[in-house]
CSV table of C-alpha atoms and ligand atoms in Angstrom, one decimal:
chain,number,residue,atom,x,y,z
A,205,UNK,CA,0.0,0.0,0.0
A,206,UNK,CA,1.9,3.0,-1.2
A,207,UNK,CA,-0.8,5.5,-1.5
A,208,UNK,CA,-3.0,6.2,1.5
A,209,UNK,CA,-5.4,8.5,-0.2
A,210,UNK,CA,-9.0,7.6,0.5
A,211,UNK,CA,-7.9,4.4,2.2
A,212,UNK,CA,-9.8,3.5,5.4
A,213,UNK,CA,-7.3,3.3,8.2
A,214,UNK,CA,-8.2,1.9,11.7
A,215,UNK,CA,-5.9,3.0,14.5
A,216,UNK,CA,-6.3,1.9,18.2
A,217,UNK,CA,-4.7,3.8,21.1
A,218,UNK,CA,-5.0,6.9,19.0
A,219,UNK,CA,-5.5,9.3,21.8
A,220,UNK,CA,-1.8,9.9,22.4
A,221,UNK,CA,1.7,9.2,21.2
A,222,UNK,CA,2.4,7.0,18.2
A,223,UNK,CA,-1.3,6.3,17.6
A,224,UNK,CA,-2.1,10.0,17.5
A,225,UNK,CA,0.9,10.7,15.2
A,226,UNK,CA,-0.1,8.0,12.9
A,227,UNK,CA,-3.6,9.4,12.7
A,228,UNK,CA,-2.4,12.9,11.9
A,229,UNK,CA,0.1,11.6,9.3
A,230,UNK,CA,-2.5,9.4,7.7
A,231,UNK,CA,-5.1,12.3,7.6
A,232,UNK,CA,-2.5,14.5,6.0
A,233,UNK,CA,-2.0,11.8,3.3
A,234,UNK,CA,-5.7,11.7,2.6
A,235,UNK,CA,-6.8,8.6,4.5
A,236,UNK,CA,-10.2,8.2,6.0
A,237,UNK,CA,-9.8,7.4,9.7
A,238,UNK,CA,-11.5,5.3,12.4
A,239,UNK,CA,-9.5,6.2,15.5
A,240,UNK,CA,-10.2,4.8,18.9
A,241,UNK,CA,-9.0,5.0,22.5
A,242,UNK,CA,-10.2,4.5,26.1
A,243,UNK,CA,-9.1,8.1,26.8
A,244,UNK,CA,-12.0,10.3,25.6
A,245,UNK,CA,-10.2,13.6,26.0
A,246,UNK,CA,-7.1,12.4,24.1
A,247,UNK,CA,-9.2,10.9,21.4
A,248,UNK,CA,-11.2,14.2,20.9
A,249,UNK,CA,-7.9,16.1,20.6
A,250,UNK,CA,-6.7,13.6,17.9
A,251,UNK,CA,-9.9,13.9,15.9
A,252,UNK,CA,-9.6,17.7,16.2
A,253,UNK,CA,-6.0,17.6,14.8
A,254,UNK,CA,-7.1,15.3,11.9
A,255,UNK,CA,-10.4,16.8,11.0
A,256,UNK,CA,-9.3,18.8,8.0
A,257,UNK,CA,-11.5,16.7,5.9
A,258,UNK,CA,-15.2,16.7,6.8
A,259,UNK,CA,-16.7,13.5,7.9
A,260,UNK,CA,-13.6,11.5,7.1
A,261,UNK,CA,-12.4,11.1,10.7
A,262,UNK,CA,-14.5,9.4,13.3
A,263,UNK,CA,-13.5,8.8,16.9
A,264,UNK,CA,-14.7,5.7,18.8
A,265,UNK,CA,-14.4,4.9,22.5
A,266,UNK,CA,-12.8,1.4,22.7
A,267,UNK,CA,-11.1,-0.8,25.2
A,268,UNK,CA,-9.0,-3.2,23.1
A,269,UNK,CA,-8.9,-5.7,26.0
A,270,UNK,CA,-12.7,-6.1,25.7
A,271,UNK,CA,-13.2,-8.8,23.1
A,272,UNK,CA,-16.9,-8.2,22.5
A,273,UNK,CA,-16.3,-4.5,22.1
A,274,UNK,CA,-13.6,-5.0,19.5
A,275,UNK,CA,-15.8,-7.3,17.5
A,276,UNK,CA,-18.6,-4.8,17.6
A,277,UNK,CA,-16.2,-2.1,16.7
A,278,UNK,CA,-15.2,-3.9,13.4
A,279,UNK,CA,-18.9,-4.2,12.5
A,280,UNK,CA,-19.4,-0.5,13.3
A,281,UNK,CA,-16.4,0.6,11.1
A,282,UNK,CA,-17.8,-1.5,8.3
A,283,UNK,CA,-21.2,0.2,8.7
A,284,UNK,CA,-19.6,3.7,8.8
A,285,UNK,CA,-16.9,3.4,6.2
A,286,UNK,CA,-17.9,0.2,4.2
A,287,UNK,CA,-14.4,-1.3,4.5
A,288,UNK,CA,-11.0,-1.3,6.3
A,289,UNK,CA,-7.8,-1.1,4.3
A,290,UNK,CA,-5.2,-0.6,7.0
A,291,UNK,CA,-5.6,-1.7,10.7
A,292,UNK,CA,-2.9,-0.6,13.2
A,293,UNK,CA,-3.3,-2.5,16.5
A,294,UNK,CA,-1.3,0.2,18.4
A,295,UNK,CA,-2.9,0.6,21.9
A,296,UNK,CA,-0.6,-0.4,24.7
A,297,UNK,CA,0.5,0.1,28.3
A,298,UNK,CA,3.7,-0.7,30.1
A,299,UNK,CA,4.6,-2.3,33.5
A,300,UNK,CA,7.8,-1.8,35.4
A,301,UNK,CA,7.9,-4.5,38.0
A,302,UNK,CA,10.2,-7.3,39.1
A,303,UNK,CA,9.0,-10.8,38.7
A,304,UNK,CA,8.5,-11.0,42.4
A,305,UNK,CA,7.0,-7.6,43.1
A,306,UNK,CA,4.6,-7.4,40.2
A,307,UNK,CA,1.0,-8.1,41.2
A,308,UNK,CA,-1.0,-10.8,39.4
A,309,UNK,CA,-3.5,-8.0,38.5
A,310,UNK,CA,-0.9,-5.9,36.8
A,311,UNK,CA,0.5,-8.9,34.8
A,312,UNK,CA,-3.0,-9.7,33.6
A,313,UNK,CA,-3.6,-6.0,32.8
A,314,UNK,CA,-0.5,-5.7,30.5
A,315,UNK,CA,-1.2,-9.0,28.8
A,316,UNK,CA,-4.9,-8.1,28.3
A,317,UNK,CA,-4.2,-4.7,26.7
A,318,UNK,CA,-0.8,-5.4,24.9
A,319,UNK,CA,-1.3,-9.0,23.7
A,320,UNK,CA,-5.1,-9.8,23.8
A,321,UNK,CA,-5.8,-6.3,22.4
A,322,UNK,CA,-3.7,-7.2,19.3
A,323,UNK,CA,-5.3,-10.6,19.0
A,324,UNK,CA,-8.8,-9.1,19.3
A,325,UNK,CA,-8.1,-6.4,16.6
A,326,UNK,CA,-6.5,-8.9,14.3
A,327,UNK,CA,-9.3,-11.5,14.4
A,328,UNK,CA,-12.0,-8.8,14.3
A,329,UNK,CA,-10.7,-7.0,11.3
A,330,UNK,CA,-9.2,-9.8,9.2
A,331,UNK,CA,-12.3,-10.4,7.2
A,332,UNK,CA,-12.5,-6.7,6.2
A,333,UNK,CA,-8.8,-6.6,5.5
A,334,UNK,CA,-9.0,-9.8,3.3
A,335,UNK,CA,-11.9,-8.2,1.3
A,336,UNK,CA,-10.0,-5.0,0.7
A,337,UNK,CA,-6.5,-6.7,0.1
A,338,UNK,CA,-5.4,-4.5,3.0
A,339,UNK,CA,-2.5,-4.3,5.5
A,340,UNK,CA,-2.3,-5.4,9.1
A,341,UNK,CA,0.1,-3.6,11.5
A,342,UNK,CA,0.6,-5.0,15.0
A,343,UNK,CA,2.8,-2.9,17.4
A,344,UNK,CA,5.3,-4.8,19.5
A,345,UNK,CA,8.4,-3.2,20.8
A,346,UNK,CA,12.2,-3.5,21.0
A,347,UNK,CA,11.2,-5.5,24.1
A,348,UNK,CA,9.6,-8.0,21.7
A,349,UNK,CA,13.1,-8.7,20.5
A,350,UNK,CA,15.1,-8.8,23.8
A,351,UNK,CA,14.4,-9.4,27.4
A,352,UNK,CA,15.2,-6.7,30.0
A,353,UNK,CA,15.0,-6.6,33.9
A,354,UNK,CA,11.8,-5.2,35.4
A,355,UNK,CA,10.0,-5.8,32.1
A,356,UNK,CA,9.0,-9.5,32.3
A,357,UNK,CA,5.3,-8.8,31.9
A,358,UNK,CA,5.7,-6.3,29.1
A,359,UNK,CA,8.4,-8.5,27.5
A,360,UNK,CA,6.0,-11.5,27.6
A,361,UNK,CA,3.2,-9.5,26.0
A,362,UNK,CA,5.5,-8.0,23.3
A,363,UNK,CA,7.2,-11.2,22.5
A,364,UNK,CA,3.7,-12.8,22.2
A,365,UNK,CA,2.6,-10.0,19.7
A,366,UNK,CA,5.7,-10.8,17.6
A,367,UNK,CA,5.1,-14.5,17.6
A,368,UNK,CA,1.4,-14.2,17.0
A,369,UNK,CA,2.0,-11.7,14.1
A,370,UNK,CA,4.8,-13.6,12.4
A,371,UNK,CA,2.6,-16.8,12.6
A,372,UNK,CA,-0.5,-14.9,11.1
A,373,UNK,CA,1.7,-13.6,8.3
A,374,UNK,CA,2.9,-17.1,7.4
A,375,UNK,CA,-0.6,-18.5,7.6
A,376,UNK,CA,-2.0,-15.9,5.4
A,377,UNK,CA,0.7,-16.3,2.8
A,378,UNK,CA,0.3,-20.1,2.8
A,379,UNK,CA,-3.4,-19.7,2.3
A,380,UNK,CA,-2.9,-17.1,-0.6
A,381,UNK,CA,-4.7,-14.4,1.5
A,382,UNK,CA,-3.7,-11.1,0.0
A,383,UNK,CA,-3.2,-9.1,3.2
A,384,UNK,CA,0.2,-7.5,4.1
A,385,UNK,CA,1.4,-8.0,7.6
A,386,UNK,CA,3.9,-5.9,9.6
A,387,UNK,CA,5.2,-6.2,13.1
A,388,UNK,CA,6.5,-3.0,14.5
A,389,UNK,CA,9.4,-2.9,17.0
A,390,UNK,CA,9.9,0.7,18.2
A,391,UNK,CA,12.8,1.5,20.4
A,392,UNK,CA,12.4,4.3,23.0
A,393,UNK,CA,10.0,6.9,21.6
A,394,UNK,CA,9.1,10.1,23.4
A,395,UNK,CA,5.3,9.6,24.3
A,396,UNK,CA,3.1,9.3,27.4
A,397,UNK,CA,3.9,5.6,27.9
A,398,UNK,CA,5.9,6.0,31.0
A,399,UNK,CA,3.4,8.5,32.5
A,400,UNK,CA,0.7,5.8,32.2
A,401,UNK,CA,2.8,2.9,33.4
A,402,UNK,CA,2.2,0.8,36.4
A,403,UNK,CA,5.3,0.3,38.5
A,404,UNK,CA,4.8,-2.1,41.4
A,405,UNK,CA,7.6,-1.9,43.9
A,406,UNK,CA,10.0,0.2,41.7
A,407,UNK,CA,11.4,2.5,44.3
A,408,UNK,CA,12.9,5.0,42.0
A,409,UNK,CA,10.2,5.0,39.4
A,410,UNK,CA,10.0,8.8,39.4
A,411,UNK,CA,13.7,9.0,38.5
A,412,UNK,CA,13.3,6.3,35.8
A,413,UNK,CA,10.4,8.2,34.2
A,414,UNK,CA,12.2,11.5,34.3
A,415,UNK,CA,15.3,10.0,32.8
A,416,UNK,CA,13.1,8.5,30.0
A,417,UNK,CA,11.5,11.8,29.3
A,418,UNK,CA,14.8,13.7,29.3
A,419,UNK,CA,16.9,11.3,27.4
A,420,UNK,CA,14.6,10.0,24.6
A,421,UNK,CA,14.8,12.1,21.4
A,422,UNK,CA,12.9,9.9,18.9
A,423,UNK,CA,9.5,11.5,18.4
A,424,UNK,CA,6.1,9.9,17.8
A,425,UNK,CA,5.9,11.7,14.4
A,426,UNK,CA,9.2,10.0,13.4
A,427,UNK,CA,7.8,6.7,14.4
A,428,UNK,CA,4.6,7.2,12.5
A,429,UNK,CA,6.5,8.1,9.3
A,430,UNK,CA,8.8,5.0,9.7
A,431,UNK,CA,5.8,2.8,10.2
A,432,UNK,CA,4.0,4.1,7.1
A,433,UNK,CA,7.3,3.8,5.1
A,434,UNK,CA,7.5,0.1,6.3
A,435,UNK,CA,3.8,-0.5,5.2
A,436,UNK,CA,4.5,1.1,1.8
A,437,UNK,CA,7.4,-1.3,1.3
A,438,UNK,CA,5.4,-4.2,2.7
A,439,UNK,CA,8.0,-4.9,5.4
A,440,UNK,CA,7.4,-7.8,7.7
A,441,UNK,CA,9.4,-6.3,10.5
A,442,UNK,CA,9.5,-2.5,11.0
A,443,UNK,CA,12.2,-1.2,13.4
A,444,UNK,CA,12.0,2.3,14.7
A,445,UNK,CA,15.0,4.1,16.1
A,446,UNK,CA,18.8,3.3,16.5
A,447,UNK,CA,18.2,1.4,19.6
A,448,UNK,CA,15.8,-1.0,17.9
A,449,UNK,CA,18.4,-1.6,15.1
A,450,UNK,CA,21.1,-2.1,17.7
A,451,UNK,CA,19.1,-4.6,19.7
A,452,UNK,CA,18.2,-6.6,16.6
A,453,UNK,CA,21.9,-6.8,15.6
A,454,UNK,CA,22.9,-7.7,19.1
A,455,UNK,CA,20.4,-10.5,19.5
A,456,UNK,CA,21.3,-11.9,16.0
A,457,UNK,CA,25.0,-11.8,16.6
A,458,UNK,CA,25.1,-12.9,20.3
A,459,UNK,CA,22.2,-15.3,20.5
A,460,UNK,CA,21.6,-16.2,24.2
A,461,UNK,CA,24.6,-14.0,25.2
A,462,UNK,CA,22.9,-10.7,24.3
A,463,UNK,CA,21.7,-9.7,27.8
A,464,UNK,CA,25.2,-9.1,29.0
A,465,UNK,CA,26.2,-6.1,26.9
A,466,UNK,CA,22.6,-4.8,27.1
A,467,UNK,CA,22.4,-5.0,30.8
A,468,UNK,CA,25.9,-3.6,31.1
A,469,UNK,CA,24.6,-0.2,30.0
A,470,UNK,CA,22.7,-0.1,33.3
A,471,UNK,CA,19.8,1.9,32.1
A,472,UNK,CA,17.2,-0.1,34.0
A,473,UNK,CA,17.9,-0.3,37.6
A,474,UNK,CA,16.8,-3.6,39.3
A,475,UNK,CA,15.2,-2.7,42.5
A,476,UNK,CA,13.3,-5.9,43.4
A,477,UNK,CA,12.5,-6.2,47.0
A,478,UNK,CA,12.6,-10.0,46.6
A,479,UNK,CA,9.2,-10.3,48.2
A,480,UNK,CA,7.0,-13.3,47.4
A,481,UNK,CA,4.5,-12.6,44.6
A,482,UNK,CA,1.3,-11.3,45.9
B,778,LIG,N1,7.0,4.9,23.7
B,778,LIG,C1,7.9,3.9,23.6
B,778,LIG,O1,9.1,4.1,24.0
B,778,LIG,C2,7.5,2.6,23.0
B,778,LIG,C3,8.5,1.7,22.7
B,778,LIG,C4,8.0,0.4,22.1
B,778,LIG,C5,6.8,0.2,21.9
B,778,LIG,N2,5.8,1.1,22.2
B,778,LIG,C6,4.4,0.7,21.9
B,778,LIG,O2,3.8,1.7,21.1
B,778,LIG,C7,2.4,1.6,21.3
B,778,LIG,C8,1.9,3.0,21.5
B,778,LIG,O3,2.4,3.6,22.8
B,778,LIG,P1,2.8,5.1,23.0
B,778,LIG,O4,4.3,5.0,23.2
B,778,LIG,O5,2.3,5.9,21.9
B,778,LIG,O6,2.1,5.4,24.4
B,778,LIG,P2,1.0,6.4,24.8
B,778,LIG,O7,0.7,6.1,26.3
B,778,LIG,O8,1.4,7.8,24.4
B,778,LIG,O9,-0.3,6.0,24.0
B,778,LIG,C9,-0.9,4.7,24.1
B,778,LIG,C10,-2.4,4.9,24.0
B,778,LIG,O10,-3.0,3.7,24.1
B,778,LIG,C11,-4.3,3.9,24.9
B,778,LIG,N3,-4.8,2.8,25.7
B,778,LIG,C12,-4.2,2.3,26.8
B,778,LIG,N4,-5.0,1.2,27.2
B,778,LIG,C13,-5.9,1.0,26.2
B,778,LIG,C14,-7.0,0.1,26.1
B,778,LIG,N5,-7.2,-0.9,27.0
B,778,LIG,N6,-7.7,0.2,25.0
B,778,LIG,C15,-7.5,1.2,24.1
B,778,LIG,N7,-6.6,2.1,24.2
B,778,LIG,C16,-5.8,2.0,25.2
B,778,LIG,C17,-3.8,5.1,25.9
B,778,LIG,O11,-5.1,5.7,26.4
B,778,LIG,C18,-3.0,6.0,25.0
B,778,LIG,O12,-3.7,6.9,24.3
B,778,LIG,C19,2.2,0.7,22.5
B,778,LIG,O13,1.7,-0.5,22.0
B,778,LIG,C20,3.5,0.6,23.1
B,778,LIG,O14,3.7,-0.6,23.8
B,778,LIG,C21,6.1,2.3,22.7
């Protein structure tokens, strides 16, 4: 899909960050948009920023972890737009917690939004994408390529997104289904993700968040353009940012030994209290 003019694009988690930047970029390229989020205010602002073209941008309140709601959303989009050409399962949250300190509820939360949200969106929209010979984009992370301390829940969800998406791509190809599939692995992007993170037991969370916001210079707009470039080139794997490329090279070159140099940079402090899981 090289030209987005008049294409119907569905973007989840569009009330902030990468999702909002994608929506704005797609609107500028003439796409028609079905954008959604759980955050009503953020979503309204995104629609406002995209709404240059009358009636071509619709905002929907949607919790991607709610399977029935996502299935109903696909029907509503079909009713409102008649089709879907591009679906970006972008909505996501993050969890900073050691394997011992993280609560069961927070592990389920990150899996429900980051993994199940992608599965719901994929299954709900695949019939529409097949009909339009469209493109599916699932957003994983650099942490879907390599593990990191304090990220076991997020790592699990993002590795699962990658495995799921790569399997779906192979299955569609084997069945001759004409749908492009891309899995996106952004490195660190300056968005609200850390502001909305849960952080069980991380004593210096405030410092980690401030460091993230100070040190990350890749913008959501850069990420959006990189993602659309990847879609236009029908890339199976879309990396965003130098840290994503570095991580991919390290994991390929070093295999199971990659954690040593990555951990050696000491960006993520391990502050587990060693408590029993609650
Ligand atoms: N920012 C980064 O450094 C980074 C790195 C790698 C991957 N990612 C991934 O990129 C995607 C976008 O994140 P972002 O960085 O733009 O963060 P963000 O917090 O700015 O935006 C995420 C959006 O998802 C929405 N959301 C959260 N839970 C939801 C739910 N249950 N249903 C629907 N919407 C929900 C939020 O309200 C928010 O608007 C996520 O999947 C994230 O994991 C981000």
